[in-house]
Amino acid sequence: MAFAALGLVLRTHLILPRPLVFCAQKAYIVGEHGDSSVALWSSISVGGVPILSFLEKQQIAYEKETLENIHKAVIDSAYEVISLKGYTSWAIGYSVASLARDLLRDQRKIHPVSVLASGFHGIDGGDVFLSLPAQLGRGGVLGVTNVHLTEEEAQRLRKSAQTILEVQNQLEI
């Protein structure tokens, strides 16, 4: 069974503005837990409509820089909590409870958890585990979900994998 990438489970919940969270179908942040994580904007949907199309139809202006700033704010939110509180136990507890509930109830929901990523969207160069959307059931990880990625998102995911592989090589593992 894969280890849960708890930070990315939590960050997946933080990525959308509050009014959209309640109607969002799925929103994932993938890759390593940190600065090279990747927000999959192209896979986020609201009421079954891709978020970027939704924003355009609602005539809500956005720029790529705005999306990057939202992603950066999500990454930085952990640092802010730690600086204010000293730890992030509530967030980790929420993530663990969510995973445990879905596993124990065999709900087969999709969560971003650390899984072997070799071969996923062109990731190669060695065995590397990254947070990817995976279906979970009572038996653990049932499979990695093949979500749509733009070429830019796939390239960023490969870069995130490379970041982890470089650290692994330095540590000789």
mmCIF file of C-alpha atoms in Angstrom:
data_model
loop_
_atom_site.group_PDB
_atom_site.id
_atom_site.type_symbol
_atom_site.label_atom_id
_atom_site.label_comp_id
_atom_site.label_asym_id
_atom_site.label_seq_id
_atom_site.Cartn_x
_atom_site.Cartn_y
_atom_site.Cartn_z
ATOM 1 C CA MET A 1 0.000 0.000 0.000
ATOM 2 C CA ALA A 2 1.235 3.492 -0.767
ATOM 3 C CA PHE A 3 2.050 6.040 1.890
ATOM 4 C CA ALA A 4 -0.284 8.990 1.919
ATOM 5 C CA ALA A 5 1.164 12.274 0.769
ATOM 6 C CA LEU A 6 -0.755 14.062 3.480
ATOM 7 C CA GLY A 7 0.413 17.530 2.573
ATOM 8 C CA LEU A 8 -0.928 17.144 -0.935
ATOM 9 C CA VAL A 9 -4.235 15.713 0.300
ATOM 10 C CA LEU A 10 -4.629 18.861 2.381
ATOM 11 C CA ARG A 11 -3.337 21.193 -0.324
ATOM 12 C CA THR A 12 -5.787 19.681 -2.783
ATOM 13 C CA HIS A 13 -8.565 20.933 -0.463
ATOM 14 C CA LEU A 14 -7.017 24.408 -0.271
ATOM 15 C CA ILE A 15 -6.493 25.144 -3.960
ATOM 16 C CA LEU A 16 -9.997 26.379 -4.823
ATOM 17 C CA PRO A 17 -11.623 29.597 -3.611
ATOM 18 C CA ARG A 18 -14.213 28.779 -0.900
ATOM 19 C CA PRO A 19 -17.360 29.312 -3.059
ATOM 20 C CA LEU A 20 -16.071 26.762 -5.578
ATOM 21 C CA VAL A 21 -14.912 24.124 -3.074
ATOM 22 C CA PHE A 22 -18.414 22.891 -2.389
ATOM 23 C CA CYS A 23 -19.263 22.245 -6.025
ATOM 24 C CA ALA A 24 -15.833 21.145 -7.265
ATOM 25 C CA GLN A 25 -15.701 17.558 -8.452
ATOM 26 C CA LYS A 26 -11.942 17.144 -8.273
ATOM 27 C CA ALA A 27 -8.856 19.260 -7.799
ATOM 28 C CA TYR A 28 -5.388 17.767 -7.502
ATOM 29 C CA ILE A 29 -1.914 18.890 -6.621
ATOM 30 C CA VAL A 30 0.590 16.216 -7.623
ATOM 31 C CA GLY A 31 4.307 15.536 -7.567
ATOM 32 C CA GLU A 32 6.628 15.962 -4.636
ATOM 33 C CA HIS A 33 5.493 17.597 -1.420
ATOM 34 C CA GLY A 34 7.036 21.018 -1.796
ATOM 35 C CA ASP A 35 8.075 23.687 -4.228
ATOM 36 C CA SER A 36 8.028 21.441 -7.307
ATOM 37 C CA SER A 37 4.461 20.231 -6.728
ATOM 38 C CA VAL A 38 2.111 20.703 -9.682
ATOM 39 C CA ALA A 39 -1.428 22.088 -9.604
ATOM 40 C CA LEU A 40 -3.474 20.305 -12.269
ATOM 41 C CA TRP A 41 -5.614 23.260 -13.328
ATOM 42 C CA SER A 42 -6.689 21.493 -16.520
ATOM 43 C CA SER A 43 -8.254 18.650 -14.493
ATOM 44 C CA ILE A 44 -10.217 20.759 -12.011
ATOM 45 C CA SER A 45 -13.927 20.787 -12.694
ATOM 46 C CA VAL A 46 -16.932 22.589 -11.250
ATOM 47 C CA GLY A 47 -20.253 20.883 -11.847
ATOM 48 C CA GLY A 48 -18.585 18.713 -14.483
ATOM 49 C CA VAL A 49 -17.226 21.732 -16.373
ATOM 50 C CA PRO A 50 -13.452 22.266 -16.495
ATOM 51 C CA ILE A 51 -12.612 25.203 -14.193
ATOM 52 C CA LEU A 52 -10.859 27.235 -16.880
ATOM 53 C CA SER A 53 -13.917 26.923 -19.153
ATOM 54 C CA PHE A 54 -16.169 27.757 -16.199
ATOM 55 C CA LEU A 55 -14.242 30.958 -15.500
ATOM 56 C CA GLU A 56 -14.432 31.964 -19.162
ATOM 57 C CA LYS A 57 -18.189 31.273 -19.377
ATOM 58 C CA GLN A 58 -18.798 33.278 -16.199
ATOM 59 C CA GLN A 59 -16.611 36.012 -17.691
ATOM 60 C CA ILE A 60 -14.274 35.839 -14.711
ATOM 61 C CA ALA A 61 -10.913 37.131 -15.832
ATOM 62 C CA TYR A 62 -7.835 35.187 -14.812
ATOM 63 C CA GLU A 63 -4.235 35.104 -15.870
ATOM 64 C CA LYS A 64 -1.710 32.295 -15.733
ATOM 65 C CA GLU A 65 0.181 34.356 -13.167
ATOM 66 C CA THR A 66 -2.939 34.421 -10.964
ATOM 67 C CA LEU A 67 -3.146 30.629 -11.038
ATOM 68 C CA GLU A 68 0.552 30.384 -10.166
ATOM 69 C CA ASN A 69 0.023 32.799 -7.267
ATOM 70 C CA ILE A 70 -2.836 30.666 -5.933
ATOM 71 C CA HIS A 71 -0.637 27.561 -6.125
ATOM 72 C CA LYS A 72 2.214 29.392 -4.377
ATOM 73 C CA ALA A 73 -0.169 30.585 -1.642
ATOM 74 C CA VAL A 74 -1.264 26.988 -1.084
ATOM 75 C CA ILE A 75 2.362 25.853 -0.786
ATOM 76 C CA ASP A 76 3.203 28.757 1.531
ATOM 77 C CA SER A 77 0.129 28.153 3.728
ATOM 78 C CA ALA A 78 1.910 25.324 5.564
ATOM 79 C CA TYR A 79 4.833 27.608 6.360
ATOM 80 C CA GLU A 80 2.414 30.242 7.647
ATOM 81 C CA VAL A 81 0.632 27.752 9.924
ATOM 82 C CA ILE A 82 3.971 26.493 11.248
ATOM 83 C CA SER A 83 5.206 30.036 11.914
ATOM 84 C CA LEU A 84 2.004 30.878 13.810
ATOM 85 C CA LYS A 85 1.347 27.582 15.586
ATOM 86 C CA GLY A 86 4.592 25.648 15.369
ATOM 87 C CA TYR A 87 3.002 22.590 13.710
ATOM 88 C CA THR A 88 0.217 21.481 11.366
ATOM 89 C CA SER A 89 -1.375 18.662 13.369
ATOM 90 C CA TRP A 90 -5.015 19.570 12.670
ATOM 91 C CA ALA A 91 -4.441 19.564 8.935
ATOM 92 C CA ILE A 92 -2.598 16.246 9.087
ATOM 93 C CA GLY A 93 -5.342 14.796 11.287
ATOM 94 C CA TYR A 94 -7.995 15.905 8.806
ATOM 95 C CA SER A 95 -6.103 14.287 5.930
ATOM 96 C CA VAL A 96 -5.520 11.024 7.811
ATOM 97 C CA ALA A 97 -9.173 10.865 8.874
ATOM 98 C CA SER A 98 -10.329 11.408 5.293
ATOM 99 C CA LEU A 99 -8.049 8.661 3.972
ATOM 100 C CA ALA A 100 -8.895 6.239 6.795
ATOM 101 C CA ARG A 101 -12.654 6.750 6.370
ATOM 102 C CA ASP A 102 -12.520 6.062 2.653
ATOM 103 C CA LEU A 103 -10.228 3.047 3.070
ATOM 104 C CA LEU A 104 -12.246 1.451 5.879
ATOM 105 C CA ARG A 105 -15.543 2.015 4.089
ATOM 106 C CA ASP A 106 -14.043 0.744 0.825
ATOM 107 C CA GLN A 107 -15.416 3.840 -0.898
ATOM 108 C CA ARG A 108 -12.945 3.618 -3.773
ATOM 109 C CA LYS A 109 -12.491 7.382 -3.870
ATOM 110 C CA ILE A 110 -9.565 9.088 -5.533
ATOM 111 C CA HIS A 111 -6.932 10.764 -3.352
ATOM 112 C CA PRO A 112 -3.455 12.122 -4.104
ATOM 113 C CA VAL A 113 -1.137 9.575 -2.437
ATOM 114 C CA SER A 114 2.488 8.581 -2.973
ATOM 115 C CA VAL A 115 2.757 5.789 -5.521
ATOM 116 C CA LEU A 116 5.420 4.448 -7.842
ATOM 117 C CA ALA A 117 5.367 6.986 -10.671
ATOM 118 C CA SER A 118 7.726 5.361 -13.209
ATOM 119 C CA GLY A 119 6.084 5.402 -16.637
ATOM 120 C CA PHE A 120 3.311 7.814 -15.652
ATOM 121 C CA HIS A 121 3.177 10.600 -18.270
ATOM 122 C CA GLY A 122 6.733 9.877 -19.390
ATOM 123 C CA ILE A 123 8.410 9.751 -15.967
ATOM 124 C CA ASP A 124 11.570 7.674 -16.243
ATOM 125 C CA GLY A 125 15.110 7.516 -14.905
ATOM 126 C CA GLY A 126 14.468 5.221 -11.947
ATOM 127 C CA ASP A 127 12.009 4.259 -9.281
ATOM 128 C CA VAL A 128 10.438 7.383 -7.848
ATOM 129 C CA PHE A 129 7.371 7.792 -5.684
ATOM 130 C CA LEU A 130 5.220 10.878 -6.202
ATOM 131 C CA SER A 131 1.823 12.006 -5.093
ATOM 132 C CA LEU A 132 -0.607 11.069 -7.869
ATOM 133 C CA PRO A 133 -4.397 10.713 -7.926
ATOM 134 C CA ALA A 134 -5.045 7.081 -7.019
ATOM 135 C CA GLN A 135 -8.196 5.128 -6.304
ATOM 136 C CA LEU A 136 -8.155 3.739 -2.769
ATOM 137 C CA GLY A 137 -10.122 0.822 -1.393
ATOM 138 C CA ARG A 138 -10.011 -1.564 1.517
ATOM 139 C CA GLY A 139 -7.051 -3.323 -0.151
ATOM 140 C CA GLY A 140 -5.048 -0.088 -0.474
ATOM 141 C CA VAL A 141 -4.183 1.541 -3.785
ATOM 142 C CA LEU A 142 -6.372 0.033 -6.492
ATOM 143 C CA GLY A 143 -4.755 1.999 -9.297
ATOM 144 C CA VAL A 144 -3.452 5.359 -10.402
ATOM 145 C CA THR A 145 -6.060 7.497 -12.140
ATOM 146 C CA ASN A 146 -5.000 8.595 -15.586
ATOM 147 C CA VAL A 147 -6.095 12.226 -15.277
ATOM 148 C CA HIS A 148 -5.745 14.623 -18.185
ATOM 149 C CA LEU A 149 -2.588 16.725 -18.033
ATOM 150 C CA THR A 150 -1.622 19.475 -20.410
ATOM 151 C CA GLU A 151 1.870 19.155 -21.873
ATOM 152 C CA GLU A 152 3.059 21.905 -19.514
ATOM 153 C CA GLU A 153 1.627 20.063 -16.483
ATOM 154 C CA ALA A 154 3.205 16.780 -17.626
ATOM 155 C CA GLN A 155 6.540 18.543 -18.096
ATOM 156 C CA ARG A 156 6.317 20.041 -14.593
ATOM 157 C CA LEU A 157 5.449 16.618 -13.172
ATOM 158 C CA ARG A 158 8.495 15.093 -14.875
ATOM 159 C CA LYS A 159 10.601 17.918 -13.413
ATOM 160 C CA SER A 160 9.162 17.189 -9.966
ATOM 161 C CA ALA A 161 10.103 13.520 -10.404
ATOM 162 C CA GLN A 162 13.597 14.560 -11.455
ATOM 163 C CA THR A 163 13.918 16.646 -8.288
ATOM 164 C CA ILE A 164 13.168 13.576 -6.151
ATOM 165 C CA LEU A 165 15.425 11.326 -8.247
ATOM 166 C CA GLU A 166 18.350 13.759 -7.795
ATOM 167 C CA VAL A 167 17.917 13.662 -4.010
ATOM 168 C CA GLN A 168 17.672 9.863 -4.089
ATOM 169 C CA ASN A 169 20.892 9.684 -6.115
ATOM 170 C CA GLN A 170 22.680 12.024 -3.702
ATOM 171 C CA LEU A 171 21.574 9.793 -0.819
ATOM 172 C CA GLU A 172 22.491 6.702 -2.867
ATOM 173 C CA ILE A 173 19.071 5.093 -2.442
#
